[in-house]
XYZ file of C-alpha atoms in Angstrom:
592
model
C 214.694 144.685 23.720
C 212.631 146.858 21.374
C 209.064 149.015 22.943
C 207.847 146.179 20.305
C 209.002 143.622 22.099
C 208.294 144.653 25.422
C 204.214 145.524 24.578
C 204.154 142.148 22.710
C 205.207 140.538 26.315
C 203.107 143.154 28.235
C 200.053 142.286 25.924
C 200.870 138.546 26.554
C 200.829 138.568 29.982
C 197.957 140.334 30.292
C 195.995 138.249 28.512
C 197.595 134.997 30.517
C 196.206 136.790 33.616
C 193.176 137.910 32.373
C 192.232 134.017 31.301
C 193.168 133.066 34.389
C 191.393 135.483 36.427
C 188.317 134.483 34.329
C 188.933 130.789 34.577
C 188.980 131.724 38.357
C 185.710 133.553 38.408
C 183.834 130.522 36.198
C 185.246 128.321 38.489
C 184.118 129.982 41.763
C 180.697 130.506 40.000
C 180.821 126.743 38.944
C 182.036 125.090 42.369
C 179.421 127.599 44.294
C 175.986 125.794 42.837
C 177.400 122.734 44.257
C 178.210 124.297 47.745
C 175.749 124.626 50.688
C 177.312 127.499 51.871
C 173.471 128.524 53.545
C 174.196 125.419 55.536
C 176.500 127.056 57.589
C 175.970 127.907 60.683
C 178.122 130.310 63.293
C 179.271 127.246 65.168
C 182.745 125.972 64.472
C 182.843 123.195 61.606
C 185.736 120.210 61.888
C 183.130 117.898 59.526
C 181.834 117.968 55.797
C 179.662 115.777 53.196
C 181.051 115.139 50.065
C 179.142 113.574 47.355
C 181.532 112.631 43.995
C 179.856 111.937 41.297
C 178.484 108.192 40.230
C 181.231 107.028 37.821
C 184.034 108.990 39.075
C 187.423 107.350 40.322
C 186.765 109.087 43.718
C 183.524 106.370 44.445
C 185.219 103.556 43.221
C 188.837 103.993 44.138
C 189.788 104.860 47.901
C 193.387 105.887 47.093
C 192.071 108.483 44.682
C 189.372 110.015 46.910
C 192.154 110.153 49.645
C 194.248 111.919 47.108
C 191.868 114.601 46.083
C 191.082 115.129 49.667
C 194.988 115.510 50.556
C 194.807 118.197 47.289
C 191.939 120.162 48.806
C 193.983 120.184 52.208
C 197.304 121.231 50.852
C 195.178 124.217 48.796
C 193.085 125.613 51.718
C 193.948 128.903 52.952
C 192.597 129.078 56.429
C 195.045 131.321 58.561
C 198.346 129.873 57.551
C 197.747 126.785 59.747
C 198.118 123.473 58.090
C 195.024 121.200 57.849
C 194.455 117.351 56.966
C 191.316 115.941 55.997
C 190.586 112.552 57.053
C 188.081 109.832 55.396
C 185.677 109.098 57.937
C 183.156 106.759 56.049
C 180.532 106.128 53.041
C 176.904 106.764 53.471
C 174.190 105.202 52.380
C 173.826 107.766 49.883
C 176.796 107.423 48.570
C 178.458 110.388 49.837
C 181.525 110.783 52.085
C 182.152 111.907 55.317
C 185.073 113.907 55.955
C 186.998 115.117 59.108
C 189.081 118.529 59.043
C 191.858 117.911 61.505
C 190.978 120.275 63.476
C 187.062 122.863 64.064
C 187.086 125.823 61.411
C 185.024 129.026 62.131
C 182.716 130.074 59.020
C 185.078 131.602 56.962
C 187.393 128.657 57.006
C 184.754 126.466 56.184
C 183.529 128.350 53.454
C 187.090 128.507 52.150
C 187.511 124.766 52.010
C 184.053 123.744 50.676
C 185.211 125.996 47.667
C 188.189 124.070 48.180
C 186.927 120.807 47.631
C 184.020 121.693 45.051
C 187.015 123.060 42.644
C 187.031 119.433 41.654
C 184.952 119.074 38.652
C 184.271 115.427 39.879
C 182.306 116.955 42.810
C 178.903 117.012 42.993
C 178.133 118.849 46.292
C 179.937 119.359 49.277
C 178.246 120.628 52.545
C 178.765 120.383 56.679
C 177.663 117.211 58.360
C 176.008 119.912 60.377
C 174.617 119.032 63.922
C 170.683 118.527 64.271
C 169.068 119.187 67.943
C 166.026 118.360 69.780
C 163.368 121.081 69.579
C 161.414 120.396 71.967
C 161.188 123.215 75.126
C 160.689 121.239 78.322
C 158.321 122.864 80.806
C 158.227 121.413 84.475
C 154.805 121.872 85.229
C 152.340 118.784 84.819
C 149.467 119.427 83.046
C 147.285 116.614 84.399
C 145.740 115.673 81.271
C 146.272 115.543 77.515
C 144.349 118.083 76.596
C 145.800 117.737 72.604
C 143.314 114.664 72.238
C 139.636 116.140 72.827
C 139.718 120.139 73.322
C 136.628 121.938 72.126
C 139.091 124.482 70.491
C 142.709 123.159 69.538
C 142.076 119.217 69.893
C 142.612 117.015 67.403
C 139.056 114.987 67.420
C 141.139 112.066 68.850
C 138.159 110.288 70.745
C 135.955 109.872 68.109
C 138.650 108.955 65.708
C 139.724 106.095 67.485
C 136.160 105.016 66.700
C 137.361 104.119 63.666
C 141.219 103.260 63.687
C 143.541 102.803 66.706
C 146.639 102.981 64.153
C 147.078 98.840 63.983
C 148.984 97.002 62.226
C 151.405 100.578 61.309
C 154.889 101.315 62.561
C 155.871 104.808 62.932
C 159.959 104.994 62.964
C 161.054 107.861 65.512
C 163.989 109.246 64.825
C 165.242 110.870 67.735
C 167.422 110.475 71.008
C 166.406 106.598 71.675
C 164.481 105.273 74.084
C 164.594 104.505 77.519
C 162.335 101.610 79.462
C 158.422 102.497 80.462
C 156.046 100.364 81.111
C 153.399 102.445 79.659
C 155.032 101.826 76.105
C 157.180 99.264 75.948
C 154.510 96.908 74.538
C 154.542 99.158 71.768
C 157.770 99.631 71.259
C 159.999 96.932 68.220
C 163.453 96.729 67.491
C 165.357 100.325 67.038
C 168.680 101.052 66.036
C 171.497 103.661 67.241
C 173.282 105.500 64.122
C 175.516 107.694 66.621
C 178.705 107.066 64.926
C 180.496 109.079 67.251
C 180.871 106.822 70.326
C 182.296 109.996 72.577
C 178.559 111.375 72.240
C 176.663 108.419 72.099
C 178.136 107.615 75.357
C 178.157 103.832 75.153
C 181.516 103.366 74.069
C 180.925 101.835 70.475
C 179.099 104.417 68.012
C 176.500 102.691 65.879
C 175.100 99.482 67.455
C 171.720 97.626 67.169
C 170.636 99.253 70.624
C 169.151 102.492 70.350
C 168.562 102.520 74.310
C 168.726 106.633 75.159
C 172.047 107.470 77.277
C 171.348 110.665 78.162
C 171.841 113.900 76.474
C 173.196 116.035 79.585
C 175.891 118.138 78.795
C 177.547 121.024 81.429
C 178.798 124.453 80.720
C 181.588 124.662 78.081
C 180.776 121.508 75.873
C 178.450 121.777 73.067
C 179.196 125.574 72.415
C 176.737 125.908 75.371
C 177.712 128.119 78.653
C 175.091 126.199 80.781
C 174.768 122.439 82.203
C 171.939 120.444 81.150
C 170.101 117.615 82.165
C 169.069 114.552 79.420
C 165.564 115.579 77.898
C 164.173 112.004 77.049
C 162.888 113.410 74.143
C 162.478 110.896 71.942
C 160.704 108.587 74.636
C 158.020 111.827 75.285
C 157.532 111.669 71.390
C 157.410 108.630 71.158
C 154.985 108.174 73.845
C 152.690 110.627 72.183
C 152.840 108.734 68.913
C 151.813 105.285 70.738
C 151.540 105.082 74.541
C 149.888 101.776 75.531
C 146.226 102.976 75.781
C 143.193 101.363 77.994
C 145.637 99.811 81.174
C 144.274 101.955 83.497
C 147.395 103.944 84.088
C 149.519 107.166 82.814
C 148.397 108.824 78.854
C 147.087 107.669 75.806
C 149.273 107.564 72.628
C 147.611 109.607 69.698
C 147.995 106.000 67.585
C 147.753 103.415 70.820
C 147.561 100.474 68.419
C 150.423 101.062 66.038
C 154.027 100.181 66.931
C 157.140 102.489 67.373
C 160.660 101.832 65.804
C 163.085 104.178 67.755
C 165.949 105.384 65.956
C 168.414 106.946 67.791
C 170.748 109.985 65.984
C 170.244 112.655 68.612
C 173.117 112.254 71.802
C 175.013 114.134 74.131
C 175.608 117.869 71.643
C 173.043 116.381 69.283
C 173.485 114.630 65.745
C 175.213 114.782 62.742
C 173.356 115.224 59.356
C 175.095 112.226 58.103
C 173.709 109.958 60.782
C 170.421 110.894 60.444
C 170.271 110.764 56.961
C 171.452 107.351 57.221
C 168.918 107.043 59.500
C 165.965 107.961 57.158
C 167.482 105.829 54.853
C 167.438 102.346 57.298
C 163.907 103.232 58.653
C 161.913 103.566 55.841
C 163.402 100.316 54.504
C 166.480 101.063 52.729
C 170.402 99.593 52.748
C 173.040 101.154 54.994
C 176.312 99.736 54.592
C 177.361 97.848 57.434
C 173.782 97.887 59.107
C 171.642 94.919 58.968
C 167.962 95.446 57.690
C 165.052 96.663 59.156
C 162.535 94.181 59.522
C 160.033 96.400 60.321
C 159.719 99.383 57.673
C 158.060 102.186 58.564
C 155.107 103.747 56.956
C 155.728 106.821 58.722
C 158.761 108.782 60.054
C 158.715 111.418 62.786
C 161.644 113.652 63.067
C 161.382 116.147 66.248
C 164.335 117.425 65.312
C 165.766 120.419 62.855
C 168.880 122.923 62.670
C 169.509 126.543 60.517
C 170.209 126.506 57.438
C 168.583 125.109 53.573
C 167.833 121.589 53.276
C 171.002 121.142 51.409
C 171.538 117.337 49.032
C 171.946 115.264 51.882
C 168.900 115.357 53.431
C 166.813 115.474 50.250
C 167.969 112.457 48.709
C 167.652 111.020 52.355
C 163.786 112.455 52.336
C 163.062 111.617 48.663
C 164.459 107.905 49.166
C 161.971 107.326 51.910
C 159.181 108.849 50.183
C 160.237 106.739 46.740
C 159.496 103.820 49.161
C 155.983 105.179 50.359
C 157.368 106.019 54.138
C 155.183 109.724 54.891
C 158.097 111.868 56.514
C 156.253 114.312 59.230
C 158.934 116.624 60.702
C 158.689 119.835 63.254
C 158.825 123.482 61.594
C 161.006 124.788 64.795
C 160.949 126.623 68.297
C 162.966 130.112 67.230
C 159.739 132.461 66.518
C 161.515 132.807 63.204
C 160.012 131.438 59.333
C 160.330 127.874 58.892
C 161.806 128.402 55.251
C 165.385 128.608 57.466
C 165.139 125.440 59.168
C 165.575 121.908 58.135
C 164.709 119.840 57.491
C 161.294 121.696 57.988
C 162.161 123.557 54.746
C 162.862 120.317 52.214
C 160.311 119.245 49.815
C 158.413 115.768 50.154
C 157.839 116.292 54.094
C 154.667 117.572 56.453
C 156.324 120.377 58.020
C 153.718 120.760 61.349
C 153.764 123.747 63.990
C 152.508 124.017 67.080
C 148.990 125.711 68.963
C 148.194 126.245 72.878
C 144.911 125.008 74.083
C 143.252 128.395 72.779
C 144.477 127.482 69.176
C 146.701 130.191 69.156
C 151.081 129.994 67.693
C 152.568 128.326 70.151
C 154.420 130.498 73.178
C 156.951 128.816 75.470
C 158.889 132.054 76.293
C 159.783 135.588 75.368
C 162.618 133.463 72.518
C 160.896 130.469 71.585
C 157.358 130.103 69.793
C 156.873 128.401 67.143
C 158.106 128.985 63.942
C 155.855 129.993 61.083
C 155.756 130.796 57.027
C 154.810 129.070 53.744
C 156.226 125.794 54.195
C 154.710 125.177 57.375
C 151.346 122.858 56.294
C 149.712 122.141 59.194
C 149.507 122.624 62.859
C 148.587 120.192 65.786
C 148.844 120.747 69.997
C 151.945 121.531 71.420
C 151.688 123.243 74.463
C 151.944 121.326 77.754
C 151.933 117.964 76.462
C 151.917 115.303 78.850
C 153.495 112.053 77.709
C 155.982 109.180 78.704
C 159.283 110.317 80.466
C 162.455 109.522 82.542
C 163.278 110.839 85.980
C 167.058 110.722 85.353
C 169.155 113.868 85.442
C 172.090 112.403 83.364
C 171.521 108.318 82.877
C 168.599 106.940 83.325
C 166.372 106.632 86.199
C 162.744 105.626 87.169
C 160.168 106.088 84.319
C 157.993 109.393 84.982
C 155.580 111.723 82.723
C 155.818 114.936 82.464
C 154.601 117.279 80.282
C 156.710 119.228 77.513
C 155.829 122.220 75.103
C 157.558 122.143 71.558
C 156.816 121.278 67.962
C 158.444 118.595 68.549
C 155.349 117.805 70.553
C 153.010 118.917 67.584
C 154.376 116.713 65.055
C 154.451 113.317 66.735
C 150.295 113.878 67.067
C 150.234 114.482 63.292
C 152.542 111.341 62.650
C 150.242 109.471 64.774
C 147.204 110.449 62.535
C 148.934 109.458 59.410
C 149.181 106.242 61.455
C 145.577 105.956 61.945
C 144.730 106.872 58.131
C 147.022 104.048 57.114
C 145.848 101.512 59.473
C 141.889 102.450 58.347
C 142.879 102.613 54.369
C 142.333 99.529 51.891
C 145.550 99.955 50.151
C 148.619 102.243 51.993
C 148.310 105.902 50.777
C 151.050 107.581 49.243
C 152.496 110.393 51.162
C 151.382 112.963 48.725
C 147.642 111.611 49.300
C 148.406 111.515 52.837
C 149.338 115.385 53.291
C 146.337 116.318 50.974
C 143.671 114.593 53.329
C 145.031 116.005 56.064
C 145.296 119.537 54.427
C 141.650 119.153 53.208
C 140.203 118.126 56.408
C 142.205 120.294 58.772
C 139.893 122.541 61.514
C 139.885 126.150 61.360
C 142.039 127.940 63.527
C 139.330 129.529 66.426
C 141.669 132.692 65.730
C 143.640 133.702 63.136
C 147.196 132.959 64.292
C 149.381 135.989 64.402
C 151.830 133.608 62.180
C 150.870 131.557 59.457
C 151.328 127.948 60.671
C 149.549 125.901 58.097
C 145.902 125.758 56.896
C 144.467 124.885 59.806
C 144.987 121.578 62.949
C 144.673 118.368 62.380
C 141.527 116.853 62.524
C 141.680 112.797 62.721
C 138.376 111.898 62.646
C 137.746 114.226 59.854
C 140.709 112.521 58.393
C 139.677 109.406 58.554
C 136.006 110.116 57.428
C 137.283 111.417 54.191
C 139.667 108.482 53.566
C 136.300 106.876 53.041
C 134.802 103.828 54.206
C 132.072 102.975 56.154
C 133.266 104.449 60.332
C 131.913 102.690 63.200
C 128.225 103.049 64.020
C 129.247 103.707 67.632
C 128.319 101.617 70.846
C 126.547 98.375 70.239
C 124.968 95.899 71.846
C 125.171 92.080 70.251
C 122.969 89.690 71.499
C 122.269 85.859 71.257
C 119.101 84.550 73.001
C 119.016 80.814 71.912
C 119.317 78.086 74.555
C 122.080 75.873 74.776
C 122.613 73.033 77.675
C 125.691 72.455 79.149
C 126.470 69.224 79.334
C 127.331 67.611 83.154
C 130.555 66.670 84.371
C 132.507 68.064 80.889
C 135.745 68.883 80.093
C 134.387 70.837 76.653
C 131.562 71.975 77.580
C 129.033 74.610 75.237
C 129.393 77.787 73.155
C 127.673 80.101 71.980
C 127.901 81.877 69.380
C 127.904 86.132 68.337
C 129.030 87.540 65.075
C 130.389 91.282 64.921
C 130.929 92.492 61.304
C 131.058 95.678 59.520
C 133.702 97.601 62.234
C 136.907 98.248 62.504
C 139.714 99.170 64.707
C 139.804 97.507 68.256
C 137.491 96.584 71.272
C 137.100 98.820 74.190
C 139.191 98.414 77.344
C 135.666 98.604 79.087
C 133.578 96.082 77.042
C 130.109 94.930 78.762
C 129.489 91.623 78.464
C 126.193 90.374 80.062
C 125.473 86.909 80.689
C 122.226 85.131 82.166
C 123.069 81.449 82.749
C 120.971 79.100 84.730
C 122.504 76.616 87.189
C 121.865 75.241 90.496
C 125.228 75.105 91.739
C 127.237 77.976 90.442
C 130.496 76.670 92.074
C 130.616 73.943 89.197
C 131.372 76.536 86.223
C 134.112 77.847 84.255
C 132.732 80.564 81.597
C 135.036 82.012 79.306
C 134.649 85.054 76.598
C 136.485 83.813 73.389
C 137.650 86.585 70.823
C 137.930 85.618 67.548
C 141.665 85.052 67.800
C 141.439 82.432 70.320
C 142.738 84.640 73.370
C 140.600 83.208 76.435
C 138.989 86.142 79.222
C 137.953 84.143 81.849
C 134.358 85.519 83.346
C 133.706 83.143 86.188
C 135.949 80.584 87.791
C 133.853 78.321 89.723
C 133.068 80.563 92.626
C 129.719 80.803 94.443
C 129.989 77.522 95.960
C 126.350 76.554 96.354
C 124.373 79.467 95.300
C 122.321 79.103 91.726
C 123.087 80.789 88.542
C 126.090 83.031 86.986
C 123.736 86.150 85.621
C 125.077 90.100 85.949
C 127.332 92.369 83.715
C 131.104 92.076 83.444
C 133.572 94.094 82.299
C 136.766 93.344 80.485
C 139.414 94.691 78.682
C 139.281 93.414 75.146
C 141.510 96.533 73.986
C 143.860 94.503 72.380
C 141.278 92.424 70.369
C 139.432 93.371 66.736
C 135.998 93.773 66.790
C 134.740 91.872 63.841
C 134.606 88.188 64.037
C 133.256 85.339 65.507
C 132.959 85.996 69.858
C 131.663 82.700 71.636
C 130.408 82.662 75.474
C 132.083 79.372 76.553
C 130.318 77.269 79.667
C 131.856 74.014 81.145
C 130.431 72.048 84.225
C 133.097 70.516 85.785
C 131.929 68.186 87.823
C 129.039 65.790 88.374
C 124.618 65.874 89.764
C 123.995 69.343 88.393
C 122.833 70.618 85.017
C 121.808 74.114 83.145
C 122.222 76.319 80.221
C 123.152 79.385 78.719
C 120.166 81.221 78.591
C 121.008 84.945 77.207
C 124.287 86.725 76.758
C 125.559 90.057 74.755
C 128.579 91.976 74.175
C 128.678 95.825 74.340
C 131.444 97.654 72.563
């Protein structure tokens, strides 16, 4: 062969290579903006999120996605082992979830996310990645909730509920469940469990329409964790804060006591997977998920006291920007690792209130020489979350007698904030949309009483100021409602007499400790029945024909009307129930 020859070939297959080469590099550069590689953490992956694009034969033909995902097996170099990549499901964003057949350290998983995103048909890939709780438990009971009223950190709470109580709004918490208490149960409407992985969820089936809490204990050696520990009850302390039953004379008062809570339980024994709790988001802000029925009670608000490393990434974005498409205000907690928010999720996606966390003294959040709260630019507001005392469980591992305790996180900050956004949407005319909602609270946020050494938002979240700038007319405080007029009760009568007081221009609930003063005048006392009627109907019975012979039912009494409106129609009912004896109701009022 002539030097001719042999440069001609030379030349040729130099300039194969070189196209190659560059076809390699424009590929890596092409598959790379559609790989979350800052997803990764430095725990071992085994699971990823694939997302082909709409129109492709991989969404609409199962035999073809399992053949592209047998191609990206068959082409991963991961340490000469041999790896198989299994279709798990379809979420309700239309991506898949696939299982590597066995956990891959970093590089691995880098290496086959590349893998995978080499096919043009690919529109992102990233780890189903695992989510935790971030809430720091503390032991020590604080005695009071201190987050409601204080002169420097509180949230203005009292007065607030003045004006809104949060009814007639659910707030979906997506969490670890929920266990039994009687000091929220009345609060509490149908949930659902999206723990598809039935080993964690530790009731034997994966997703089911029970989203009771099993426990999240774990002991040294699972988890990636060299230390046992016992189940938090997380999402029953959040929840608690977001809506413990309020004015029953027992345990604390939930920052939105009238609204209602929809658990949703992702978090389990090593925490959650991304996909599950994007399907999640998804269900409770009204939604489809395949496979899971409806939720008949959409939320208007989502709190999410949970987060992991890493960028937001696709999943959880289209999760977040579905919900807020459908009005549903996502509030979620910036973090516990002293470090900027910006590197946690989903405190770092758009669309969300990203809230940290002050002490009593209004200062960042402390909970030990490693965990504080984090801080930076996407953090908008902050709210109490020091030694908060809410609803709890005294179980080590399953569940065991209900308890409070009091917890330090900002996963203790947040659920106060979603319970404002409760009480703003309960108070407003027509449902605000979530952008409104973060600029009112932005706007009326207090002042930090010192600047924090992080920034953690403008300021802490002020309800009452809230709700004053929402507009509207508030409550004009305690008053008294009287009706003076004479009525006789007739003898011997089943139906005896009402009268009649109209409350208008209020809103929000009655008092647990309502006043209601009555001066009726009777010789023989034992002969009446007197009933308070709200103007729903419900029946508080005042006097019961006691007294025997004595004269007259006149005096204060109080009752618990919590659970009634205050405007409309209230009517003092008398009956005599039995024969000789006559009177009337002379005076009466109400006091709320």
């Amino acid at each position: 062969m002539s030097d001719r020859s042999m440069r001609a070939m030379r030349k040729h297959a130099l300039a194969a290579a070189t196209a190659t080469a560059l076809s390699c590099v424009a590929m890596s550069a092409f598959a790379a903006d559609r790989i979350n590689l800052a997803a990764l953490a430095n725990e071992s992956q085994d699971e990823f999120i694939v997302k082909y694009r709409d129109g492709s034969a991989q969404r609409s033909n199962p035999a073809t996605l399992e053949r592209s995902l047998s191609s990206a097996a068959t082409g991963f170099a991961g340490k000469g082992k041999a790896l198989g990549l299994k279709h798990l499901r379809r979420t309700a964003l239309g991506s898949d979830v696939v299982r590597a057949g066995r956990k891959l350290d970093r590089v691995e998983a880098e290496s086959l996310m590349r893998q995978i995103a080499a096919d043009p048909n690919v529109e992102y890939v990233e780890p189903n990645a695992r989510m935790y709780p971030t809430a720091t438990p503390n032991d020590t009971r604080f005695g009071e909730q201190w987050g409601y009223t204080d002169a420097d950190a509180g949230i203005n709470a009292t007065t607030a509920w003045d004006v809104s109580t949060g009814t007639g709004v659910v707030v979906a918490v997506i969490d670890t469940g929920i266990v039994s208490h009687s000091d929220l149960n009345a609060n509490i409407l149908p949930g659902y469990d999206f723990v598809s992985d039935a080993t964690a969820a530790r009731d034997g089936n994966g997703r089911d329409s029970d989203p009771s809490d099993q426990g999240d204990w774990f002991v040294a050696g699972e988890c990636g964790r060299n230390y046992n520990s016992n189940s938090s009850w997380h999402g029953t302390h959040v929840a608690g804060t977001v809506a413990a039953v309020t004015n029953n004379a027992k345990g604390v008062a939930g920052t939105a006591y009238n609204a209602k809570v929809v658990p949703v339980r992702v978090l389990a024994k090593c925490g959650g997977s991304l996909a599950d709790i994007a399907d999640a988001i998804t269900w409770a802000s009204g939604g489809t998920v395949s496979g899971v029925p409806a939720n008949a009670n959409p939320a208007e608000v989502i709190n999410m006291s949970l987060g992991g490393a890493g960028a937001c990434g696709s999943t959880y974005q289209a999760a977040i920007n579905g919900a807020v498409s459908r009005g549903t205000t996502v509030v979620v907690a910036a973090g516990n690792n002293n470090g900027n928010a910006a590197d946690a999720r989903p405190a770092n996606c758009t669309g969300v209130i990203t809230v940290g966390a002050v002490d009593s003294a209004g200062a960042r959040s402390v909970w030990s020489s490693t965990q504080k709260s984090n801080y930076g630019s996407v953090v908008d507001i902050a709210a109490p979350g020091s030694n908060i005392l809410s609803t709890l469980n005294a179980g080590t591992t399953t569940p065991g007698a209900e308890s409070y305790a009091s917890y330090g996180g900002t996963s203790m900050a947040t659920p106060h904030v979603a319970g404002v956004v409760a009480l703003l949407q309960a108070k407003a005319t027509t449902p605000k949309t979530p952008a409104e909602i973060e600029t009112l609270l932005k706007n009326t946020a207090r002042a930090f009483p010192q600047t924090p050494d992080q920034p953690i938002g403008v300021g802490i979240v002020n309800a009452k100021a809230a709700l004053d700038a929402l507009g509207g007319t508030p409550n004009p405080g305690t008053q008294t409602y009287s009706n003076g007029t004479d009525y006789n009760i007739p003898d011997n009568n089943t139906t005896g007499v009402s009268s009649s007081i109209v409350v208008s221009g209020r809103t929000g609930n009655a008092p647990s400790n309502a006043s209601v003063t009555v001066n009726i005048v009777h010789p023989y006392k034992g002969d009446l029945k007197v009933d308070l009627i709200a103007p729903d109907g419900s029946v508080y019975t005042i006097h019961n024909r006691s007294g025997g012979s004595a004269d007259n039912v006149s005096g204060t009494f109080t009752v618990n009307l919590s659970s009634e409106a205050l405007n409309g129609t209230w009517k003092l009912r008398a009956v005599d129930a039995a024969a000789a004896d006559v009177g009337r109701i002379d005076t009466w009022s109400i006091t709320f």
